XYZ file of N, CA, C and O in Angstrom:
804
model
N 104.269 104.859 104.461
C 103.618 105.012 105.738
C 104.542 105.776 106.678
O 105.731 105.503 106.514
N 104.163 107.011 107.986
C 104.685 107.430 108.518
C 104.413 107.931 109.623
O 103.849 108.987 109.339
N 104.454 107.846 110.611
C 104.196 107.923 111.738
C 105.038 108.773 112.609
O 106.252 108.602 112.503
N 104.517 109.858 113.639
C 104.847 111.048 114.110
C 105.505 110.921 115.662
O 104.893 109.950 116.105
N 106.003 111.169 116.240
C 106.660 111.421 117.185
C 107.127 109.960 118.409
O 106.532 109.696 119.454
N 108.244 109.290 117.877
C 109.243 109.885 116.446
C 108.727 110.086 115.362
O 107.564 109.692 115.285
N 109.144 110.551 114.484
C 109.214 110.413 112.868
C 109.740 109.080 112.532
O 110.962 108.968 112.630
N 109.207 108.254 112.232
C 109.526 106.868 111.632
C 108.866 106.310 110.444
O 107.758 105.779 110.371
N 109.811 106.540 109.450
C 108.241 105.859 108.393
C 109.152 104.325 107.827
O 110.266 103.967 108.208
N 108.257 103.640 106.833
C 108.501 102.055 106.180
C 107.637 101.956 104.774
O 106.781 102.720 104.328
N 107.989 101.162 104.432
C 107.534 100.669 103.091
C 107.329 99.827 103.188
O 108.190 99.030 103.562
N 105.957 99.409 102.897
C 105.164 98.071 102.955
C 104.930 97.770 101.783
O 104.515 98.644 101.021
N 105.157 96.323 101.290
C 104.680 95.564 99.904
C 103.605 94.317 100.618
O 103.666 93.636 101.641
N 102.615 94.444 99.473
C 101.310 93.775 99.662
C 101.160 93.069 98.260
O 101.443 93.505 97.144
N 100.662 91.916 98.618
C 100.565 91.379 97.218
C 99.189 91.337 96.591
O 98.240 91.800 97.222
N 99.026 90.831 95.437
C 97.688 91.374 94.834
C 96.683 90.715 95.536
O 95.624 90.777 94.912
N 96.562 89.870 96.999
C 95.550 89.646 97.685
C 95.152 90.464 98.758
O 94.075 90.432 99.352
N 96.238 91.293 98.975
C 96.205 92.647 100.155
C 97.042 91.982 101.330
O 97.188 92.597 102.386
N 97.595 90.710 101.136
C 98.297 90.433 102.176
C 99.975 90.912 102.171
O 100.838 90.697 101.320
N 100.039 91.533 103.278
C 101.540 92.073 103.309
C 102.608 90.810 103.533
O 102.683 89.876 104.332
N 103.471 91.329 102.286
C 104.876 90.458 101.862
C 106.239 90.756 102.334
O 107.077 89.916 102.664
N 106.399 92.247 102.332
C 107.415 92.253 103.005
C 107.082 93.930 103.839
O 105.917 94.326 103.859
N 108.365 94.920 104.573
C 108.389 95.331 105.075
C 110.110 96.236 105.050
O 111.071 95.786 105.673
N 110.168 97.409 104.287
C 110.988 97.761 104.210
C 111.456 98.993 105.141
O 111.380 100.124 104.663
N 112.026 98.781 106.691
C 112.457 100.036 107.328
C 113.983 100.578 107.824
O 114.469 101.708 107.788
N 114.657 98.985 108.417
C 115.799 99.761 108.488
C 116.797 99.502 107.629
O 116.619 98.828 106.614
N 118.107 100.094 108.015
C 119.362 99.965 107.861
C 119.958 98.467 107.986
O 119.153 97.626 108.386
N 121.466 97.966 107.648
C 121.431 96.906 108.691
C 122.279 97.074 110.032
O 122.986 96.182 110.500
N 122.098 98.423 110.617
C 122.258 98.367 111.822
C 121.585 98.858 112.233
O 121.964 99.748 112.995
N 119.993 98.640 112.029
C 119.041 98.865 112.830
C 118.408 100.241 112.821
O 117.464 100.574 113.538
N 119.112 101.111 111.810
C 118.558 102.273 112.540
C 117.439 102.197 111.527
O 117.167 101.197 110.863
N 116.622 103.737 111.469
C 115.329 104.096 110.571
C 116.453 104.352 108.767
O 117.490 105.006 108.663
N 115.804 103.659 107.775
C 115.512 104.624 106.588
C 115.131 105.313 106.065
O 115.535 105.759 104.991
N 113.531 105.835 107.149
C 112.960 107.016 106.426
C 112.307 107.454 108.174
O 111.999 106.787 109.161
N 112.333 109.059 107.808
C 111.900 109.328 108.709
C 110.211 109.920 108.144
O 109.282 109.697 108.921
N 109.979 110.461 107.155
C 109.005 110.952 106.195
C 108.736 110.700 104.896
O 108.578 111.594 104.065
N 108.676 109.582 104.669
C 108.620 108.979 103.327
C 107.079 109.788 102.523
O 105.958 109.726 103.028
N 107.388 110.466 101.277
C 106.139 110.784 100.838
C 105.750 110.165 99.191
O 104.719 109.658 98.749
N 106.515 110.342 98.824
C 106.283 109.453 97.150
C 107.277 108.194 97.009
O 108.262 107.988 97.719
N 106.831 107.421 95.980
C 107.851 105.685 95.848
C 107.480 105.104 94.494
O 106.356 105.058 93.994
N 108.417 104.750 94.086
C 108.404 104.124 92.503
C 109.132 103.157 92.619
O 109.933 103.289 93.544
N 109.208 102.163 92.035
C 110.146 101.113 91.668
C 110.806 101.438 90.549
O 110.066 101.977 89.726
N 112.260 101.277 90.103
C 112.853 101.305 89.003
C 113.124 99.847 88.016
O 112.789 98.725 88.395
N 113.625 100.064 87.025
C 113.363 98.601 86.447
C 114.495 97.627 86.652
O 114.669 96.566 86.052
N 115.171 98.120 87.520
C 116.070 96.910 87.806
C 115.721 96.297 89.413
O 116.515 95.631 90.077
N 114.224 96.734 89.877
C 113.798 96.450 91.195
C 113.833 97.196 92.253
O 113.003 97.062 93.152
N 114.944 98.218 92.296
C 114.985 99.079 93.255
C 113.881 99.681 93.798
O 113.436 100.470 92.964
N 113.058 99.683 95.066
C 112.337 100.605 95.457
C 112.921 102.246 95.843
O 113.768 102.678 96.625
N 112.321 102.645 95.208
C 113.260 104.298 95.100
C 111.875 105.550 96.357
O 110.682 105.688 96.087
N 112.466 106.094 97.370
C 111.287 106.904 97.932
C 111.875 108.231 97.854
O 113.096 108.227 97.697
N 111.383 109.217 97.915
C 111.589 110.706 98.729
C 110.937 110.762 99.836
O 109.734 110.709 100.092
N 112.117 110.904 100.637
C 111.932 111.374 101.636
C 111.883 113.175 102.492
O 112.747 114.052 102.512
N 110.850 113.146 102.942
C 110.771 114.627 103.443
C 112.080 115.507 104.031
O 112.426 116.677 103.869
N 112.731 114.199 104.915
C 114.055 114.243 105.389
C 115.460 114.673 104.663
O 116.597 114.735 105.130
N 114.937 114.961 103.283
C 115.940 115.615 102.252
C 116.526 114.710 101.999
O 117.688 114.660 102.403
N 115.963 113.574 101.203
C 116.837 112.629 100.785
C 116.354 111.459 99.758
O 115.719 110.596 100.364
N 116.450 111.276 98.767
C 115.788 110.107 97.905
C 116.763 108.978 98.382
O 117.988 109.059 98.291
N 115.932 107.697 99.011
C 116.327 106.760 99.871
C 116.411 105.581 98.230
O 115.956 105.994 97.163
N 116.780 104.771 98.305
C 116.802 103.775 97.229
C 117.350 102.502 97.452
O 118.562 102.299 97.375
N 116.287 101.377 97.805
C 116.883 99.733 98.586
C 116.431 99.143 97.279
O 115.735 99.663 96.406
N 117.014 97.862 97.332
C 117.288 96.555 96.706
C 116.202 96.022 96.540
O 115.420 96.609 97.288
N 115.451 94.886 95.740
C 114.106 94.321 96.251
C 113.898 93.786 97.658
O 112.933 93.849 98.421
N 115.003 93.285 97.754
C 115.613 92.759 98.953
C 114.958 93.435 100.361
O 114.427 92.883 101.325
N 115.251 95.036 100.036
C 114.740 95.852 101.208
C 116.399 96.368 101.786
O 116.396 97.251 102.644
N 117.701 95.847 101.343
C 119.276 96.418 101.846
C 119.270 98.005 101.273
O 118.883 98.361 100.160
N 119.749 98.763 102.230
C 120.174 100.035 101.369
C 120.884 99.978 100.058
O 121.673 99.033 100.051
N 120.879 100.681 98.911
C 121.615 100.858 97.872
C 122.186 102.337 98.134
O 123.411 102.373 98.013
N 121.643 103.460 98.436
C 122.240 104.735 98.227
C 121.457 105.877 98.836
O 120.246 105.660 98.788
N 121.776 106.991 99.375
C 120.743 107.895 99.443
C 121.302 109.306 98.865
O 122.233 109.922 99.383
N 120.694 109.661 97.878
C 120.810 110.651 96.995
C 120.548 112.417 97.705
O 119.372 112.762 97.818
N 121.435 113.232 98.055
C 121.052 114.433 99.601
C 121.100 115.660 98.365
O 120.886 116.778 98.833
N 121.384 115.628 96.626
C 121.546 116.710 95.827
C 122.664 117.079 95.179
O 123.651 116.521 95.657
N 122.870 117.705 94.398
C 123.878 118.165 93.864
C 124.596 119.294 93.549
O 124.242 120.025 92.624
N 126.189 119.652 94.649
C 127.125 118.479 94.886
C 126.372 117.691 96.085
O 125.449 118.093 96.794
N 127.110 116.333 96.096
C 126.796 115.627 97.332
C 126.534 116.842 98.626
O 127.215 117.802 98.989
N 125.168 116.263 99.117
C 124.941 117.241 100.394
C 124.564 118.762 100.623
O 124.473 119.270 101.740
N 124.385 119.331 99.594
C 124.118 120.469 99.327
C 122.520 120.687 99.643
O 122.156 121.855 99.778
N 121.896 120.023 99.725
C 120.484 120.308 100.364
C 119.581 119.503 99.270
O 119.830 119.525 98.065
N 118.631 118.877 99.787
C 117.359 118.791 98.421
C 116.223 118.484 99.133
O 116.362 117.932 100.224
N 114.920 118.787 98.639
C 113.930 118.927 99.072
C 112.896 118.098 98.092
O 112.082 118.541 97.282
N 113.166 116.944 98.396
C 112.491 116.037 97.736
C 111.309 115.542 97.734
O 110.962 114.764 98.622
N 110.023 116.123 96.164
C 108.896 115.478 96.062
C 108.712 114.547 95.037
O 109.312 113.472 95.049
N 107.894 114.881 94.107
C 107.651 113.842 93.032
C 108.599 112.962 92.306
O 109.385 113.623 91.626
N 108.797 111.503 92.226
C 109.744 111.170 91.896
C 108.861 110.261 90.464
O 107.696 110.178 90.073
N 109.953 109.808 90.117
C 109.812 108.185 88.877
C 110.969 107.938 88.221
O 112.034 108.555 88.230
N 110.609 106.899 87.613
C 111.614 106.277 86.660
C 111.297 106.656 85.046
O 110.162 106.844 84.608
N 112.417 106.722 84.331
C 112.019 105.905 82.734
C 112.730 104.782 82.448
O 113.601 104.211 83.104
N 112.063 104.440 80.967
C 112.929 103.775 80.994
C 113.930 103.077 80.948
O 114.107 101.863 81.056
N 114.880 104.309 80.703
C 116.374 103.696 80.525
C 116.839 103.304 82.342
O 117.730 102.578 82.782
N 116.005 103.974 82.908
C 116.272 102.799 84.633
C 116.964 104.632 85.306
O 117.592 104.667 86.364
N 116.756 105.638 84.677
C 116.944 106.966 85.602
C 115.964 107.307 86.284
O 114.758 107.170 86.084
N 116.795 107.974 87.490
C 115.325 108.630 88.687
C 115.356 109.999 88.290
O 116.434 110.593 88.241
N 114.202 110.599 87.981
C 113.419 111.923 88.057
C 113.199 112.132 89.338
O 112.890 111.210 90.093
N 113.340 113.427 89.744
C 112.799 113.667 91.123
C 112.827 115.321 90.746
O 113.515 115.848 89.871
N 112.175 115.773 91.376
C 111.486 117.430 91.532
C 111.836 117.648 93.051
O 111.326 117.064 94.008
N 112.922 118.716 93.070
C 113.781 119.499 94.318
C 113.056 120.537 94.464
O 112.855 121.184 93.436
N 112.537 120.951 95.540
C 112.056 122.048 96.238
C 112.717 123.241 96.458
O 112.223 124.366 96.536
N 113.890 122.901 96.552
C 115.026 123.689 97.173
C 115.739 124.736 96.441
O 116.105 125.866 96.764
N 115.864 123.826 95.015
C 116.307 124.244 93.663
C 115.321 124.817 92.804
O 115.654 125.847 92.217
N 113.929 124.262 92.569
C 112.937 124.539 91.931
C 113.713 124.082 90.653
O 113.773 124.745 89.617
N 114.290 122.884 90.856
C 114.369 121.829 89.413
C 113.729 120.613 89.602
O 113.135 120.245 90.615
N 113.963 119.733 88.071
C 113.969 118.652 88.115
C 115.195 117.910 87.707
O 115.579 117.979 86.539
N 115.848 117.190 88.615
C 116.704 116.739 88.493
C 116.852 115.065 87.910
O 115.989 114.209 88.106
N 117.689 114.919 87.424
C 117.882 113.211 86.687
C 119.221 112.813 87.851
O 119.972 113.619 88.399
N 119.208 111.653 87.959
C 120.149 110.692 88.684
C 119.950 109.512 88.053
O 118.888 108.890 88.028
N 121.388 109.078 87.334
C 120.990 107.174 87.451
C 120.423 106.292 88.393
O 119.629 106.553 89.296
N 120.980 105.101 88.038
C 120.335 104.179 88.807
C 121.321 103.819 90.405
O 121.041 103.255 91.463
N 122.194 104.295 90.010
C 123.174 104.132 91.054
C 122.996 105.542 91.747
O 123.646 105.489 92.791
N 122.495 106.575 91.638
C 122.273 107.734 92.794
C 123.174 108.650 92.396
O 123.370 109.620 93.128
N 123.901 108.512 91.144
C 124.731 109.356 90.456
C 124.060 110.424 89.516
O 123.291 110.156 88.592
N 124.421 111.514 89.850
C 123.543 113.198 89.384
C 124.220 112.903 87.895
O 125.375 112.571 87.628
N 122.957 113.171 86.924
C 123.478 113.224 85.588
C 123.060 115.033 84.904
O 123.574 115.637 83.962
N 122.055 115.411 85.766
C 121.661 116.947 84.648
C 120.735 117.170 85.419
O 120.299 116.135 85.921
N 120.073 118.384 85.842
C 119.558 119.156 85.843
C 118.046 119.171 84.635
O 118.298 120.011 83.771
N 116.823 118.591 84.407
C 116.170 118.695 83.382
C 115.057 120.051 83.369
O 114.236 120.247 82.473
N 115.191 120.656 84.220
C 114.049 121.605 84.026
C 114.582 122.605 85.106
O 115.018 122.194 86.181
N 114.529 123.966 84.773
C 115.189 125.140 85.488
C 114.933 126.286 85.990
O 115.749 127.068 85.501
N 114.024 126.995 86.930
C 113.129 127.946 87.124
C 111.951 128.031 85.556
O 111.957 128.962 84.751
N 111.375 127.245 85.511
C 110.324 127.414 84.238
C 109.732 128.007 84.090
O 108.977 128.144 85.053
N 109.375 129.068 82.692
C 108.445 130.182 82.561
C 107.203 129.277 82.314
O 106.135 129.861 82.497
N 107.126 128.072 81.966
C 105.915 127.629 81.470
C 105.099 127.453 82.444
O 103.892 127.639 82.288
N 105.686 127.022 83.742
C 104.911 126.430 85.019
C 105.946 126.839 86.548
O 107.140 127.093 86.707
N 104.977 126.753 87.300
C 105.714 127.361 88.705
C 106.545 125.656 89.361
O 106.308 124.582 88.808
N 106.939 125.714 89.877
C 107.725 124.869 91.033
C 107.153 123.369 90.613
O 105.980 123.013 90.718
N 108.444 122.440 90.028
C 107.552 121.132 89.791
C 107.550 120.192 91.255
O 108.408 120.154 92.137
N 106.387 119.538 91.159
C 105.648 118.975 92.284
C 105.692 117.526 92.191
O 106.228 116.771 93.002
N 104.981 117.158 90.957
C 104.664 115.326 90.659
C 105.016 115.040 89.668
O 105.005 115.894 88.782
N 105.462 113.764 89.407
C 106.199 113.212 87.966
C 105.406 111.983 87.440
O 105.360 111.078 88.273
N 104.921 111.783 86.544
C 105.022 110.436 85.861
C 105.466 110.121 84.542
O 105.642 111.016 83.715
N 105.617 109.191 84.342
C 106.471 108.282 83.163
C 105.876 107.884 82.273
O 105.568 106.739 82.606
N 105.306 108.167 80.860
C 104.518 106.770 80.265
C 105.249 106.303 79.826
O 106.120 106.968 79.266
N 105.322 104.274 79.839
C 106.141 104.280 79.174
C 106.099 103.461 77.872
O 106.859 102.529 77.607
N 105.056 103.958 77.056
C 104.685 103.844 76.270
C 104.553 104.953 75.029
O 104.497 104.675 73.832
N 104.524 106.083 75.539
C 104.420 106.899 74.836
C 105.926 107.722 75.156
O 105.815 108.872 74.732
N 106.919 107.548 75.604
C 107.927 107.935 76.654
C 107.181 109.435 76.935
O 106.223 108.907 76.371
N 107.047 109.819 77.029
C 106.392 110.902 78.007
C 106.426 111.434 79.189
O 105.596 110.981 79.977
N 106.988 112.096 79.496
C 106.964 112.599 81.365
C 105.701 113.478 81.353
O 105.588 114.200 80.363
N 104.976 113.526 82.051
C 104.125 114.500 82.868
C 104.835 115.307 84.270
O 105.652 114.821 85.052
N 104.394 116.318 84.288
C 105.351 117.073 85.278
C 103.581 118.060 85.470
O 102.888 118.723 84.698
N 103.476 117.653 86.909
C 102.857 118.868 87.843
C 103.067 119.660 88.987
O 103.443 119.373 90.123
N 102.706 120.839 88.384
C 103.349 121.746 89.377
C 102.462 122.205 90.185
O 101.278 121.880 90.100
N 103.045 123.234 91.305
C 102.291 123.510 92.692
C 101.288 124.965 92.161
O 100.506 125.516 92.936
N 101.453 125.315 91.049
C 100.808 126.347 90.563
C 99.228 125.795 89.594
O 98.379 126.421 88.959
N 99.436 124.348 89.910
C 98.114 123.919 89.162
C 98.153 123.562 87.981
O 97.129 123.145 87.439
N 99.414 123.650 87.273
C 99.673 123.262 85.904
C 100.146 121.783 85.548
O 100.749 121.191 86.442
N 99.935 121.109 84.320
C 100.310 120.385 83.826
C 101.028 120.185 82.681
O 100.269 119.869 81.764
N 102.853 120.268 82.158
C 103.030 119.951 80.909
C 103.431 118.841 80.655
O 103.738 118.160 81.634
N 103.536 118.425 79.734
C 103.502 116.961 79.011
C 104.723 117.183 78.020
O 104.478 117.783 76.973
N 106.001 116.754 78.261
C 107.528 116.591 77.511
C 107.806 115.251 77.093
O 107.225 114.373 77.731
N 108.669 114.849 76.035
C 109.074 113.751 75.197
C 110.566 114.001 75.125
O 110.888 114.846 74.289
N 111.559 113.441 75.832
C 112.939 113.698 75.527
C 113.429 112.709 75.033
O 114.479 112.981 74.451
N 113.106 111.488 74.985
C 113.503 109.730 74.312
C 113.220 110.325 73.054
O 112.262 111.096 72.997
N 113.919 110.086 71.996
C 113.772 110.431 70.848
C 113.987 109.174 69.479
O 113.404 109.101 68.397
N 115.266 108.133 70.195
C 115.270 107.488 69.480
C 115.137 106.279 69.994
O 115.221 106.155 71.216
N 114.809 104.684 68.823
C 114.824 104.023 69.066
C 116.004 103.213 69.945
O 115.721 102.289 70.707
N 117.068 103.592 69.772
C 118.677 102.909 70.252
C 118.444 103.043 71.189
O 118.726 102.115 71.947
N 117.649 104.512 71.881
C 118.161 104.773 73.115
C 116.838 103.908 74.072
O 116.675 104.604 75.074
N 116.062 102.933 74.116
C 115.558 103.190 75.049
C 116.137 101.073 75.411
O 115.433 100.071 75.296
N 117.167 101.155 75.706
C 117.861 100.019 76.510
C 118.717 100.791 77.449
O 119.244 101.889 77.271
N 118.754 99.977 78.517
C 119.849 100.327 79.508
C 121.111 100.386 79.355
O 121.904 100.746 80.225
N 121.473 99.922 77.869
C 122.795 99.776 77.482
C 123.730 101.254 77.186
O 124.955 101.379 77.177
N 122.698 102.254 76.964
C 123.092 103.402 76.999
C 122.655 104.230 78.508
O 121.543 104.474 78.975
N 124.173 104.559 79.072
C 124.175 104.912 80.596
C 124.262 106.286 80.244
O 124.099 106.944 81.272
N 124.474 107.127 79.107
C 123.996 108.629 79.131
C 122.437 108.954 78.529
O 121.878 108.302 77.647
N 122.000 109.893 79.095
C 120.870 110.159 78.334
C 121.331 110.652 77.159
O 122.441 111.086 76.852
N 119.848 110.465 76.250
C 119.768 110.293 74.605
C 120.535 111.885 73.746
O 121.179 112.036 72.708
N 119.922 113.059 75.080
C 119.775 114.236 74.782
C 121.324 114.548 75.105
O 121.699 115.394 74.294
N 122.173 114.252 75.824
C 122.599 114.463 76.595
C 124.419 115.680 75.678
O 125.400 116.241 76.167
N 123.900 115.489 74.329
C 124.891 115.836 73.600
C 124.011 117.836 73.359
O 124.408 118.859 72.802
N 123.127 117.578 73.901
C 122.409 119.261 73.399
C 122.875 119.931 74.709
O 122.649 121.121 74.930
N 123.560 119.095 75.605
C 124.511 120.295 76.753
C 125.569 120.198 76.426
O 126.014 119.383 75.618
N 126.338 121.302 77.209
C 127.613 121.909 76.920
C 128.111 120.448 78.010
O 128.680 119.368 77.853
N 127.456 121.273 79.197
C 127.848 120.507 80.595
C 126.929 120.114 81.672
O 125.830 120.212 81.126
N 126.771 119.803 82.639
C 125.891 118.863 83.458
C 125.038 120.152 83.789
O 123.810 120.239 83.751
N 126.265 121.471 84.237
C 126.012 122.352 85.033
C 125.361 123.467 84.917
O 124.947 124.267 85.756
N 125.288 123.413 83.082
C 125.020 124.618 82.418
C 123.631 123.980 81.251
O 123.456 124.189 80.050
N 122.681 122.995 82.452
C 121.531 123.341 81.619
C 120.948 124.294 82.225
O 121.296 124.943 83.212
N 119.483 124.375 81.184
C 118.858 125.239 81.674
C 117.240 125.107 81.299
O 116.651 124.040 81.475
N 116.714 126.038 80.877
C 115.325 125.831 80.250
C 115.512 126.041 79.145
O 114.707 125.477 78.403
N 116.311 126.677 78.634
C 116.805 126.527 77.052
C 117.425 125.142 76.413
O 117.365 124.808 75.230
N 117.934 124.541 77.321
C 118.816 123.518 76.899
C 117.246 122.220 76.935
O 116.889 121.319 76.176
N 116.780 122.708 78.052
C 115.885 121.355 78.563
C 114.943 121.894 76.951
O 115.284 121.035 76.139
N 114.058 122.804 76.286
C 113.364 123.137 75.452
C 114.034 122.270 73.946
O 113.289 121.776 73.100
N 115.235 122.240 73.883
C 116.305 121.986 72.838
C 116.073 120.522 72.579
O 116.039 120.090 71.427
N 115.891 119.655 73.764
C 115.669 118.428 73.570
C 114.292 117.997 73.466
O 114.093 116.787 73.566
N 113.322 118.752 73.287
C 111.987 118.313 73.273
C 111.905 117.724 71.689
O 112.649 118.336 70.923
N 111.377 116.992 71.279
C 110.664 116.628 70.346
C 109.146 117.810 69.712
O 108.932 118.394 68.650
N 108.589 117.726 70.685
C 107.610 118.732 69.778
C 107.285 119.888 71.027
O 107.906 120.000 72.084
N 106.373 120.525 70.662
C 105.771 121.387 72.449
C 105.479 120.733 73.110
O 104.910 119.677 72.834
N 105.817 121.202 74.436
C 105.086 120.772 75.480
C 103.648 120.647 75.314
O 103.461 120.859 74.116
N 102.405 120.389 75.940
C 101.115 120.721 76.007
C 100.900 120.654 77.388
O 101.311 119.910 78.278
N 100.148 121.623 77.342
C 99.625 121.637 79.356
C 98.021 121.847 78.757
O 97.408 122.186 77.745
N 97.785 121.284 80.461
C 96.731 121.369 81.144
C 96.865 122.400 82.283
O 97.891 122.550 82.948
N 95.676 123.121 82.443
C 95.401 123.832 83.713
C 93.868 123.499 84.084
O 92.847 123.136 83.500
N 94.269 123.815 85.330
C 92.621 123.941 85.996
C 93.003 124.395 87.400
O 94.076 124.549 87.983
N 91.579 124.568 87.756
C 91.227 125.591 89.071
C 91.410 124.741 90.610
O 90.982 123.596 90.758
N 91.960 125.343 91.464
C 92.475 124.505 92.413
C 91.129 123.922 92.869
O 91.107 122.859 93.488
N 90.017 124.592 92.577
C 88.848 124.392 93.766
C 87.763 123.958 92.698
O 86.547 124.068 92.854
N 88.451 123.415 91.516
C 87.170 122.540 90.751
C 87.201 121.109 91.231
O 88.204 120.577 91.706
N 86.145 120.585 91.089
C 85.846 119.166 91.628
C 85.795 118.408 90.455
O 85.316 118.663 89.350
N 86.563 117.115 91.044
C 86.630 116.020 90.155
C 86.084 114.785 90.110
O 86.342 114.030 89.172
């Protein structure tokens, strides 16, 4: 939720009767945590994780205490934060505007790679989801596209006990992926979807 002049936004939890439980806005010195909150996932160790418009993936406790706020990589360098999620080894996905990547961060707000890199397949990624059942990311972009990637590959890897990703041996270095490197770890093709901005659903 967010509200305009000020810019003040919060995170509201409602429970499955619609009655609101808690209320997540400030700091503990009072100030705002979000000034433009636009997407929010929970991770599996509870964390409510948001992007904020304000260039910043915000990330509190169940609790509602700050844990971290994630500004890009290096620290502070700018990010333009939309679509976010989790998998589930407990990493945040988030899609940078700024960069026209998708970037991975643990659970602690620590930058692990770079997963997707000016893409020929699709323009600028936008929205993320997780299955996590099929491990699967969905990734949509602002060009109307949809591809569908598998980077969990093995069984070992999908506990939290492993704090690198699975793939994470098909880079050289954090710094030097790319779309080649991100292609390297796929399991099979991508598959997309397209459609027309102005078809009805």
């Amino acid at each position: 939720m967010c509200r305009k002049k000020p810019w003040t936004g919060k995170v509201t939890r409602y429970n499955q009767s619609g009655q609101q439980t808690q209320t997540i806005q400030h700091y503990n010195t009072g100030r705002g945590l979000y000034s433009d909150p636009i997407y929010i996932t929970e991770n599996k160790n509870l964390d409510v994780v948001v992007t904020d418009n304000n260039r910043a993936v915000v990330a509190t406790e169940r609790g509602g205490r700050h844990r971290f706020s994630y500004t890009g990589h290096p620290s502070g360098s700018g990010l333009w934060p939309c679509g976010i999620c989790t998998d589930t080894l407990s990493h945040i996905l988030v899609c940078d505007g700024f960069s026209n990547t998708l970037q991975m961060i643990d659970k602690d707000g620590q930058f692990l790679l770079n997963l997707l890199i000016n893409s020929k397949k699709m323009g600028e990624p936008l929205s993320l989801s997780y299955d996590v059942n099929t491990h699967r990311l969905w990734v949509g972009s602002w060009d109307s596209k949809l591809c569908v990637f598998k980077y969990i590959t093995r069984q070992g890897d999908l506990t939290d006990e492993n704090t690198q990703p699975p793939f994470r041996d098909a880079l050289s270095s954090s710094t030097q992926a790319s779309e080649f490197a991100w292609s390297s770890m796929l399991t099979d093709e991508p598959f997309h979807y397209t459609w027309d901005k102005e078809d009805d659903f």
